[in-house]
Amino acid sequence: MPLPTIEWIGEIDGKIKLVDQTLLPNELKYVYCDDKESIYHAIKTLMVRGAPAIGIAGAMGAVVGIKNCDAEDFESFFNEMKQVTAYLGSSRPTAVNLFWGLKRMEDVAQRNSQKSVSEIKNILLEEAKTILEEDKTICRKIGENGESLLEDGNCVITHCNAGGLATGDYGTALAVMFAAAEKGKNISVYADETRPLLQGSRLTAWELKNAGIDVTLICDNMAAHTMKQRKIDCVIVGADRIAANGDAANKIGTYSLSIIAKEHDVPFYVAAPASTFDLSIASGDEIPIEERGPDEVTSISGNKIAPDDIKVFNPAFDVTPASNIAAIITERGVINSPNKEKVETVIGNNT
Amino acid sequence: MPLPTIEWIGEIDGKIKLVDQTLLPNELKYVYCDDKESIYHAIKTLMVRGAPAIGIAGAMGAVVGIKNCDAEDFESFFNEMKQVTAYLGSSRPTAVNLFWGLKRMEDVAQRNSQKSVSEIKNILLEEAKTILEEDKTICRKIGENGESLLEDGNCVITHCNAGGLATGDYGTALAVMFAAAEKGKNISVYADETRPLLQGSRLTAWELKNAGIDVTLICDNMAAHTMKQRKIDCVIVGADRIAANGDAANKIGTYSLSIIAKEHDVPFYVAAPASTFDLSIASGDEIPIEERGPDEVTSISGNKIAPDDIKVFNPAFDVTPASNIAAIITERGVINSPNKEKVETVIGNNT
């Protein structure tokens, strides 16, 4: 039911087509990226956002970035490719999927170093398309694995957008709700608006409404009161990066929501693909948190809502400790009460 | 240092002058209210807001509402006055100070029932002015009583606006910070923007900046991450209504902030005048919570930020249980670890 967020159009001389998510819900407009600058810009300015979608955008970005490379030998080609991937990698520092996608493209190039540059370019395009197809499969599997956590009539709170728009087309946190709804369960959702960029009101509310799921919009600071006053069965959110011990970085406000859920004995679930795990970091303390500019907080749609020159602290993510997470739902299975051992068992040697 | 929020201009044929807080921080404009409809509108649309300021506005509103009454006997006069106070009381159902202010005006009228209608009108005007003067004294006393809770170099989080703009001129929660700053203590503040109406970014950040206090704006959902990452010494907020057991209703998001503060062992203080206590209600469960329209959440400054016809839950207040409150700072003293007995001791028979 969700619409494709990102696609490759044409052959190797083609381009990336993506939904400009900064214009939703007022306008459904597609953007075409034909070079590394335009896809860098699309990632940086959040036209494409959501960890898995950024991974796909990065992989396809590597293709648009090197498709016109006129190197004739592998070494020159790969040097240019590494410049492209380093450049694209600098667009969003927190999204591990971006680095994962770029590294996977580099690995494929290296594994095919004996082939001609022209052949390698086509192989890279196929790999990027494969990543997109795999993502679709993974999201459906996350939905399948998670939907049994929801019963008919359940009410969920979600934060930010971990929906189709954050992935190829089906989402991670929302996949669980989509899958439950497809099984005929009656699910209702409270969507946090998710300041400052309002992914909840602009994207999640829009997606759920389009999918025919009963959705109610709240401000982020209303979640605690909502849990106290109305029957909330669980929280389900996505993740941008998960450490080896299960600590999960996600959109700012997720940590806050996990504390509130704990206070109200509401189970807190994280839904994310295995590619979101970064087993090289022991705990969430090691996850660098991107700080963004003040304008996101001081103005909305170009309207000033704060005094001139006010100081702003604008962290884009926060870290939810594993101890606040009832389960992490992945395509490889559900990790209940996550810790280092359980993450290792399910995610294993993540490549 | 703060500016007067509300004043009476002229004699009994005069009018109310108030800062239109809906236009801040972009414009400092005054509104004049000369009849009951205009002051009802000003309260309803939050041109004047903040529990103590609403109490003053209600009392002055009773004066503009009856100043042209041509009744000649007390009974007719008082009947008309009761229609005015009932009408004004319907503008904001949660603000106990409004009812407190209106009832005080009724009581004064009744105590002077032997006097001429013209004399009673003048007595009522004097009473309304007294309420304003008392508020100024009370706010300074709250500041005095609370400032010892802050040490030099402390960093505070506050929510909504419990500043000069919420009162006659000095604030309740902000009074504590103003008083500490006036004693030469170096205080810094993180101000929650306070969705949906952004009283934190529009009013609190503006007031603190004007007063020369170091202020940093954050979104509401960033408070937990801020407590985890930076040194926060306490939270200080205002209140709209406090039950006999110390449970405090305040702007939506306050309850959430109290849970987050508890999680991080950050003391959570409520600063409010004795008039905010409603000893007729045993606990916060009995406080009715005003629900406001969806537009406050779905659009900002006239810009649509959510899909058309999306369902919205927009409670304007929530209730923080006394168990989450380290102390309530009042003009009569500080109530540590508030409960029924301690509230009774300090607030006593609240009249």
XYZ file of C-alpha atoms in Angstrom:
702
model
C 0.000 0.000 0.000
C 2.791 2.549 0.570
C 4.312 4.347 -2.434
C 7.909 3.875 -3.638
C 10.177 6.402 -1.935
C 13.214 5.964 -4.168
C 13.781 4.306 -7.554
C 16.379 4.077 -10.282
C 15.118 5.266 -13.651
C 16.669 3.869 -16.830
C 19.956 2.078 -17.393
C 23.461 3.036 -16.232
C 23.062 6.488 -17.818
C 19.855 6.931 -15.815
C 19.078 8.747 -12.595
C 17.586 8.498 -9.123
C 13.938 9.435 -8.664
C 12.844 10.248 -5.152
C 9.928 11.792 -3.265
C 10.876 15.246 -1.968
C 9.820 14.628 1.620
C 10.388 18.240 2.651
C 7.262 19.192 0.659
C 4.928 16.595 2.187
C 2.091 16.559 3.092
C 1.230 19.645 1.045
C 2.727 18.431 -2.216
C 3.797 15.047 -3.610
C 6.690 16.003 -5.860
C 9.535 13.905 -7.263
C 13.146 15.009 -7.492
C 15.630 13.533 -9.970
C 19.298 13.236 -9.024
C 21.759 12.811 -11.854
C 25.070 13.618 -10.151
C 26.735 13.313 -6.763
C 26.019 16.941 -5.838
C 22.269 16.621 -6.275
C 21.996 13.400 -4.239
C 24.328 14.858 -1.547
C 21.998 17.855 -1.399
C 18.908 15.607 -1.247
C 20.344 13.646 1.700
C 21.705 16.708 3.502
C 18.455 18.681 3.249
C 16.324 15.664 4.213
C 14.480 15.382 0.879
C 15.297 11.729 1.439
C 15.539 10.670 5.098
C 15.089 7.627 7.277
C 18.017 5.300 7.888
C 17.231 2.571 5.316
C 16.227 5.050 2.597
C 19.472 6.939 3.126
C 21.369 3.658 2.712
C 19.646 3.106 -0.638
C 20.176 6.747 -1.639
C 23.864 6.417 -0.777
C 24.265 3.274 -2.875
C 22.448 4.801 -5.846
C 24.397 8.010 -5.206
C 27.632 6.088 -5.636
C 26.348 5.015 -9.078
C 25.369 8.524 -10.244
C 28.663 9.742 -8.823
C 30.847 7.429 -10.923
C 28.702 6.656 -13.966
C 30.508 9.331 -16.016
C 33.983 8.414 -14.736
C 36.255 8.012 -17.748
C 39.002 6.064 -15.955
C 40.182 3.042 -17.912
C 41.911 1.044 -15.176
C 40.422 -0.172 -11.907
C 42.809 1.728 -9.669
C 41.909 5.143 -11.122
C 38.239 4.201 -11.166
C 38.262 3.052 -7.554
C 40.153 6.163 -6.425
C 37.474 8.319 -7.971
C 34.757 6.120 -6.473
C 36.270 6.497 -3.005
C 36.195 10.270 -3.379
C 32.524 10.009 -4.284
C 31.687 7.768 -1.312
C 33.669 9.950 1.123
C 31.804 12.995 -0.168
C 28.390 11.326 0.107
C 29.277 9.931 3.543
C 29.739 13.466 4.850
C 26.102 14.385 4.161
C 24.656 12.786 7.362
C 27.114 11.687 10.058
C 24.717 9.698 12.274
C 23.112 7.386 9.699
C 25.074 4.158 9.850
C 23.073 2.814 6.903
C 24.634 5.442 4.688
C 28.138 4.149 5.448
C 26.888 0.590 5.238
C 25.440 1.245 1.755
C 28.547 3.044 0.539
C 30.895 0.384 1.904
C 28.862 -2.361 0.282
C 29.239 -0.586 -3.065
C 32.998 -0.254 -2.562
C 33.270 -3.945 -1.664
C 31.393 -4.953 -4.807
C 33.689 -2.802 -6.937
C 36.739 -4.370 -5.311
C 35.430 -7.904 -5.757
C 35.090 -7.160 -9.490
C 38.392 -5.356 -9.941
C 39.387 -7.656 -12.826
C 36.404 -6.600 -14.916
C 36.269 -3.599 -17.223
C 35.240 -0.246 -15.797
C 32.119 -0.329 -17.938
C 31.194 -3.768 -16.570
C 31.875 -2.633 -13.005
C 29.557 0.362 -13.445
C 26.724 -1.958 -14.485
C 27.474 -4.323 -11.611
C 27.306 -1.373 -9.194
C 23.936 -0.329 -10.587
C 22.648 -3.880 -10.152
C 23.980 -3.889 -6.580
C 22.188 -0.621 -5.771
C 18.956 -2.041 -7.206
C 19.528 -5.211 -5.187
C 19.910 -3.151 -2.011
C 16.537 -1.553 -2.762
C 14.894 -4.938 -3.421
C 16.483 -6.427 -0.316
C 15.194 -3.490 1.679
C 11.669 -4.188 0.502
C 12.015 -7.825 1.516
C 13.596 -6.894 4.837
C 10.838 -4.407 5.695
C 8.144 -6.961 4.957
C 9.981 -9.474 7.116
C 10.241 -6.917 9.967
C 6.486 -6.418 9.664
C 5.891 -10.168 9.732
C 8.166 -10.686 12.747
C 6.683 -7.786 14.678
C 2.983 -7.965 13.953
C 2.372 -10.712 16.530
C 3.309 -8.163 19.219
C 0.121 -6.298 18.310
C -3.326 -7.564 19.173
C -6.614 -6.610 17.592
C -7.713 -3.279 19.034
C -4.246 -2.206 20.171
C -3.203 1.414 20.271
C 0.387 2.399 19.487
C 2.430 5.582 19.897
C 5.131 6.192 17.302
C 7.726 8.944 16.892
C 9.253 10.494 13.782
C 8.745 8.571 10.546
C 9.893 4.980 10.342
C 7.439 4.325 7.559
C 7.542 3.584 3.882
C 9.044 7.009 3.315
C 12.023 6.102 5.509
C 12.717 2.959 3.488
C 12.183 1.548 0.013
C 8.428 1.404 0.462
C 7.106 -0.366 3.575
C 8.858 1.005 6.629
C 10.218 -0.518 9.811
C 8.156 0.663 12.791
C 5.176 1.296 10.504
C 5.767 -2.058 8.784
C 4.699 -3.708 12.036
C 1.463 -1.704 11.987
C 0.911 -2.243 8.246
C 1.444 -6.002 8.662
C -0.923 -6.188 11.643
C -3.548 -4.239 9.676
C -3.082 -6.533 6.679
C -3.795 -9.481 9.003
C -7.126 -7.841 9.768
C -6.205 -6.434 13.160
C -7.761 -3.128 14.075
C -4.833 -0.896 15.056
C -4.911 2.759 16.053
C -1.900 5.001 16.294
C -0.916 8.253 18.009
C 1.790 9.936 15.940
C 4.167 12.345 17.719
C 4.553 15.370 15.469
C 8.334 15.176 16.044
C 9.823 18.617 16.346
C 11.718 20.306 14.898
C 11.170 18.918 11.384
C 7.709 17.480 11.984
C 8.285 14.133 10.290
C 5.464 12.742 12.423
C 2.792 15.202 11.311
C 4.072 15.671 7.778
C 4.976 12.074 6.934
C 3.763 9.472 9.435
C 0.268 10.910 9.843
C 0.047 11.232 6.044
C 1.244 7.668 5.412
C -0.971 6.046 8.015
C -4.002 8.015 6.889
C -3.326 7.032 3.256
C -3.047 3.416 4.367
C -6.423 3.603 6.101
C -5.013 3.190 9.597
C -6.695 5.217 12.354
C -4.169 7.895 13.280
C -4.289 10.799 15.743
C -1.677 13.518 15.775
C -0.207 14.760 19.070
C 2.636 17.107 19.996
C 5.691 15.329 21.398
C 5.076 16.706 24.881
C 1.567 15.155 24.971
C 2.716 11.511 24.904
C 2.963 11.181 28.699
C -0.511 12.621 29.266
C -1.847 10.410 26.464
C -0.377 7.305 28.129
C -1.897 8.322 31.451
C -5.347 9.172 30.075
C -5.884 6.750 27.225
C -5.107 3.069 26.752
C -1.731 2.827 25.006
C -0.497 -0.723 24.438
C 2.998 -0.068 23.172
C 5.425 2.324 21.560
C 7.082 1.352 18.256
C 9.858 3.465 16.755
C 12.656 3.007 14.218
C 16.391 3.468 14.765
C 19.284 5.133 12.981
C 22.112 3.216 14.626
C 22.127 0.435 17.205
C 25.208 -0.384 19.288
C 26.410 -3.903 20.101
C 24.664 -3.796 23.496
C 21.288 -2.770 22.023
C 21.446 0.969 22.798
C 19.603 2.661 19.923
C 20.118 6.110 18.420
C 16.986 7.488 16.817
C 15.334 10.846 16.139
C 15.539 13.322 19.022
C 12.711 12.702 21.458
C 12.888 8.913 21.268
C 14.888 8.658 24.500
C 12.363 10.933 26.192
C 9.511 8.730 24.947
C 11.250 5.591 26.247
C 11.461 7.081 29.762
C 7.796 8.031 29.648
C 6.830 4.559 28.415
C 8.795 2.924 31.237
C 7.012 5.168 33.778
C 3.641 3.944 32.450
C 4.647 0.275 32.007
C 4.126 0.551 28.268
C 6.417 -1.781 26.271
C 8.832 0.121 24.040
C 9.783 -1.569 20.757
C 12.430 -0.614 18.214
C 11.999 -1.927 14.651
C 15.094 -1.815 12.444
C 16.945 -3.857 9.845
C 20.146 -5.704 10.780
C 22.066 -3.099 8.747
C 21.245 -0.529 11.456
C 23.399 -2.405 13.967
C 26.944 -1.152 14.316
C 28.683 -3.909 16.258
C 31.929 -1.951 16.208
C 30.560 0.303 18.933
C 30.060 -1.224 22.358
C 27.380 1.158 23.624
C 25.325 4.194 22.712
C 27.853 6.460 24.461
C 30.056 6.092 21.400
C 27.429 7.220 18.911
C 28.177 10.750 17.688
C 25.073 12.941 17.759
C 24.574 15.284 14.809
C 23.758 18.848 15.897
C 21.857 20.846 13.320
C 21.421 24.581 12.763
C 19.175 26.876 14.839
C 16.775 27.766 12.011
C 14.994 24.414 12.244
C 13.895 25.398 15.758
C 13.462 29.168 15.364
C 11.339 29.164 12.224
C 8.680 26.990 10.629
C 7.890 27.214 6.910
C 9.924 30.416 6.820
C 7.999 32.020 9.698
C 10.039 33.223 12.637
C 8.706 31.787 15.912
C 11.484 32.845 18.297
C 13.349 36.045 19.126
C 16.191 37.161 16.859
C 19.621 35.728 17.634
C 18.362 33.395 20.339
C 20.783 30.571 21.249
C 19.535 27.129 20.222
C 20.585 23.579 21.101
C 19.395 21.320 18.265
C 20.603 17.723 18.570
C 19.055 15.663 15.772
C 19.192 12.331 17.607
C 19.339 10.864 21.055
C 20.235 7.458 22.421
C 17.742 5.133 24.089
C 19.498 2.707 26.440
C 18.822 -0.975 25.820
C 17.403 -1.181 29.345
C 14.420 0.932 28.192
C 13.761 -1.312 25.158
C 11.391 -4.273 25.519
C 12.411 -5.729 22.161
C 14.198 -4.926 18.910
C 12.290 -6.225 15.898
C 14.577 -7.147 12.975
C 14.192 -9.144 9.777
C 16.240 -11.885 11.435
C 13.992 -12.154 14.468
C 12.836 -10.337 17.586
C 15.467 -9.596 20.233
C 13.641 -9.452 23.567
C 15.247 -7.424 26.400
C 18.246 -6.759 24.178
C 21.822 -7.036 25.466
C 25.224 -7.776 23.949
C 24.810 -11.569 23.944
C 21.333 -11.539 22.405
C 22.296 -8.976 19.771
C 25.295 -11.131 18.850
C 23.136 -14.233 18.580
C 20.557 -12.670 16.240
C 22.683 -10.212 14.284
C 25.919 -12.166 14.516
C 28.755 -11.036 12.325
C 27.008 -8.154 10.593
C 28.142 -7.689 7.012
C 13.205 44.603 34.687
C 10.113 42.928 33.158
C 7.452 45.075 31.497
C 3.866 45.462 32.793
C 1.645 42.835 31.188
C -1.702 44.305 32.155
C -2.802 47.708 33.490
C -5.941 49.734 34.088
C -5.968 53.024 32.199
C -7.987 55.961 33.571
C -10.814 56.053 36.101
C -13.981 53.943 36.273
C -14.848 54.898 32.680
C -11.389 53.677 31.615
C -10.187 50.439 30.060
C -7.758 47.532 30.326
C -4.424 47.787 28.501
C -2.613 44.532 27.860
C 0.272 43.138 25.820
C -1.055 41.035 22.931
C 1.087 37.976 23.663
C 0.001 36.187 20.488
C 2.138 38.649 18.483
C 5.357 38.223 20.499
C 8.268 38.032 19.883
C 7.774 39.630 16.468
C 5.766 42.605 17.655
C 5.147 44.307 21.006
C 1.612 45.607 20.611
C -0.947 46.652 23.213
C -4.640 45.827 23.104
C -7.302 47.876 24.887
C -10.393 46.157 26.274
C -13.382 48.349 27.002
C -16.182 45.782 27.335
C -16.733 42.215 28.485
C -16.647 40.827 24.938
C -13.176 42.184 24.181
C -11.627 40.898 27.436
C -13.386 37.521 26.989
C -11.850 37.367 23.513
C -8.406 38.375 24.843
C -8.479 35.594 27.465
C -9.956 32.983 25.124
C -7.445 33.620 22.328
C -4.497 33.800 24.747
C -3.646 37.448 24.111
C -3.417 37.398 27.893
C -2.389 34.065 29.404
C -0.674 32.651 32.453
C -2.692 31.821 35.541
C -2.021 34.953 37.631
C -2.417 37.336 34.666
C -5.737 35.695 33.808
C -6.860 36.261 37.392
C -6.063 39.968 37.065
C -7.662 40.119 33.606
C -10.803 38.465 35.020
C -11.038 40.977 37.893
C -10.517 43.931 35.567
C -12.889 42.265 33.106
C -15.595 42.272 35.769
C -15.102 46.046 36.025
C -15.324 46.754 32.273
C -18.287 44.381 32.176
C -20.379 46.302 34.722
C -19.042 49.853 34.504
C -21.910 50.872 32.192
C -24.587 49.004 34.152
C -27.486 51.395 34.794
C -29.091 49.409 37.610
C -30.053 51.547 40.574
C -30.428 48.907 43.282
C -27.854 46.381 44.431
C -29.888 43.333 43.536
C -30.241 44.302 39.876
C -26.612 45.381 39.762
C -25.376 42.143 41.306
C -27.532 40.040 38.987
C -25.938 41.726 35.998
C -22.503 41.375 37.555
C -23.037 37.631 38.025
C -23.935 37.312 34.352
C -20.694 39.077 33.486
C -18.562 36.871 35.777
C -20.236 33.677 34.524
C -19.557 34.781 30.956
C -15.916 35.631 31.658
C -15.468 32.406 33.642
C -16.339 30.388 30.545
C -13.354 31.752 28.604
C -10.750 29.349 30.119
C -12.072 26.410 32.142
C -8.749 25.235 33.691
C -7.432 28.498 35.146
C -8.475 28.497 38.788
C -7.111 32.040 39.174
C -9.804 33.288 36.820
C -12.554 31.958 39.104
C -10.628 33.131 42.130
C -10.398 36.674 40.698
C -14.043 36.742 39.657
C -15.237 35.398 42.991
C -13.175 37.934 44.885
C -14.854 40.702 42.887
C -18.315 39.256 43.648
C -17.467 39.024 47.344
C -16.371 42.664 47.436
C -19.576 43.743 45.741
C -21.619 41.766 48.247
C -19.731 43.166 51.208
C -20.631 46.652 49.969
C -24.256 45.978 49.076
C -25.451 48.916 51.222
C -23.518 51.419 49.139
C -24.684 53.092 45.955
C -24.082 51.340 42.619
C -21.740 54.132 41.620
C -19.708 53.688 44.809
C -19.611 49.903 44.338
C -18.258 50.325 40.815
C -15.388 52.423 42.155
C -14.734 49.947 44.952
C -14.588 47.147 42.388
C -12.061 49.056 40.302
C -9.921 49.609 43.395
C -10.165 45.893 44.196
C -9.005 44.941 40.690
C -6.061 47.339 40.992
C -5.299 45.865 44.429
C -5.256 42.373 42.930
C -2.673 43.581 40.406
C -0.542 45.224 43.112
C -0.823 42.169 45.345
C 0.280 40.022 42.417
C 3.402 42.110 41.994
C 4.199 41.751 45.698
C 3.437 38.024 45.620
C 5.671 37.415 42.595
C 8.580 39.217 44.225
C 8.028 37.179 47.377
C 7.996 33.939 45.335
C 11.292 35.020 43.793
C 12.730 35.781 47.223
C 11.559 32.480 48.695
C 12.820 30.435 45.757
C 16.114 32.030 44.831
C 18.024 30.232 47.603
C 17.299 26.973 45.738
C 19.591 28.235 42.969
C 23.344 28.458 43.358
C 25.752 30.571 41.370
C 26.412 28.821 38.047
C 23.244 26.719 38.104
C 21.463 25.683 34.946
C 17.665 25.421 34.888
C 15.124 23.951 32.454
C 11.750 25.681 32.293
C 8.595 24.959 30.336
C 5.951 27.279 28.898
C 5.973 30.836 30.221
C 5.674 31.442 33.932
C 7.349 34.795 33.535
C 6.417 38.415 33.847
C 4.052 37.967 30.919
C 2.087 35.341 32.860
C 1.593 37.695 35.804
C 1.438 41.395 36.579
C 5.102 41.880 35.764
C 7.607 39.558 37.472
C 6.537 35.986 37.001
C 6.478 32.899 39.190
C 8.965 30.315 37.866
C 10.971 33.076 36.174
C 10.716 35.215 39.337
C 12.985 32.671 41.010
C 15.544 33.105 38.217
C 15.152 36.903 38.127
C 15.634 37.073 41.912
C 18.713 34.825 41.801
C 20.164 36.953 38.984
C 19.436 40.137 40.949
C 21.416 38.629 43.840
C 24.383 38.378 41.468
C 24.121 34.655 40.773
C 25.042 33.536 37.297
C 22.071 31.482 36.075
C 21.579 29.867 32.682
C 18.312 28.502 31.387
C 17.119 26.030 28.759
C 13.639 27.054 27.647
C 11.353 24.354 26.217
C 9.674 25.859 23.148
C 6.338 24.448 24.438
C 4.222 23.191 21.596
C 1.681 23.813 20.325
C 1.551 27.536 21.077
C 5.275 28.038 21.583
C 5.041 30.151 24.739
C 8.596 29.030 25.540
C 10.196 30.263 22.342
C 7.919 33.238 21.815
C 7.683 34.511 25.396
C 10.113 32.899 27.845
C 13.159 33.061 25.574
C 12.242 36.667 24.753
C 11.775 37.660 28.407
C 14.942 35.991 29.667
C 17.010 37.427 26.820
C 15.602 40.908 27.513
C 16.487 40.464 31.185
C 20.074 39.566 30.271
C 19.801 35.963 31.482
C 21.656 33.359 29.413
C 18.935 31.371 27.649
C 19.057 28.502 25.143
C 15.995 27.352 23.260
C 15.234 23.636 22.867
C 12.301 21.652 21.506
C 10.253 19.936 24.203
C 11.457 16.504 23.139
C 15.116 17.515 23.679
C 14.868 17.993 27.458
C 15.762 14.377 28.297
C 18.823 14.371 26.040
C 19.818 17.775 27.453
C 19.626 16.420 31.020
C 21.726 13.421 30.020
C 24.365 15.378 28.113
C 24.635 18.683 29.938
C 24.625 19.627 33.608
C 21.067 20.558 34.560
C 20.577 21.475 38.214
C 16.822 21.748 38.395
C 13.540 22.277 36.581
C 11.329 25.221 37.574
C 7.829 25.608 36.123
C 4.633 27.444 37.003
C 1.189 25.978 37.662
C -2.385 26.692 36.649
C -4.115 24.810 39.453
C -2.797 22.862 42.423
C -4.907 20.311 44.283
C -4.993 19.910 48.074
C -2.452 17.063 47.896
C 0.074 19.060 45.819
C -0.736 17.595 42.392
C -0.192 20.448 39.924
C -1.880 21.128 36.596
C 0.277 23.140 34.230
C 0.855 23.542 30.490
C 0.867 20.286 28.533
C 4.325 18.717 28.645
C 4.989 19.580 32.283
C 4.059 16.076 33.453
C 6.361 14.619 30.810
C 9.199 16.886 31.970
C 8.645 15.823 35.593
C 9.070 12.141 34.653
C 12.245 12.925 32.734
C 13.610 14.983 35.645
C 12.924 12.116 38.074
C 14.775 9.706 35.761
C 17.835 11.989 35.839
C 17.619 12.850 39.569
C 17.015 16.496 38.708
C 14.868 18.307 41.329
C 11.565 19.526 39.906
C 10.162 22.752 41.385
C 6.770 24.376 40.896
C 6.499 28.120 41.605
C 2.979 29.474 42.081
C 1.022 31.898 44.216
C -1.287 30.605 46.966
C -4.241 31.599 44.783
C -3.331 28.730 42.420
C -4.221 26.179 45.104
C -7.705 24.794 44.904
C -8.167 23.030 48.240
C -11.646 21.956 47.237
C -10.156 19.249 45.048
C -8.385 16.394 46.773
C -6.081 15.391 43.925
C -5.118 16.144 40.336
C -7.528 13.472 39.094
C -10.350 15.935 39.689
C -8.842 18.736 37.601
C -10.706 19.056 34.289
C -8.282 19.316 31.356
C -9.182 21.812 28.627
C -8.946 20.297 25.134
C -8.343 22.839 22.403
C -8.954 22.774 18.661
C -6.820 20.896 16.100
C -5.564 23.981 14.255
C -3.051 24.811 16.986
C -1.296 21.525 16.167
C -1.876 21.294 12.405
C -0.754 24.786 11.462
C 1.797 27.338 12.628
C 1.473 31.038 11.755
C -1.195 30.048 9.229
C 1.017 27.451 7.519
C -0.372 23.948 7.257
C 2.099 21.394 8.675
C -0.095 18.281 8.733
C -2.356 16.461 6.278
C -5.884 17.762 5.715
C -8.544 16.487 8.105
C -6.091 14.628 10.313
C -7.437 13.709 13.760
C -5.751 15.636 16.587
C -5.668 15.206 20.375
C -4.811 18.609 21.867
C -5.001 18.690 25.662
C -3.834 22.121 26.876
C -2.696 20.959 30.299
C -1.540 17.895 32.160
C -1.222 17.024 35.815
C 2.096 16.444 37.547
C 1.669 14.248 40.625
C 2.989 15.690 43.888
C 5.338 12.691 44.117
C 7.300 14.101 41.165
C 7.608 17.562 42.751
C 10.609 18.327 44.984
C 9.066 21.561 46.246
C 6.320 24.095 45.572
C 7.563 27.665 45.947
C 4.833 30.079 47.088
C 4.772 33.595 48.504
C 3.935 32.032 51.872
C 6.931 29.721 51.907
C 8.464 26.689 50.217
C 6.577 23.401 50.536
C 9.169 20.627 50.305
C 7.981 17.171 49.141
C 4.418 18.449 49.058
C 1.499 16.448 50.441
C -1.930 17.218 51.894
C -0.670 18.017 55.385
C 2.147 20.309 54.268
C -0.076 22.113 51.757
C -2.630 22.675 54.519
C 0.033 24.033 56.854
C 1.431 26.577 54.378
C -1.663 27.479 52.373
C -4.168 26.879 55.152
C -7.653 28.099 54.607
C -7.159 29.628 51.163
C -9.250 32.730 50.663
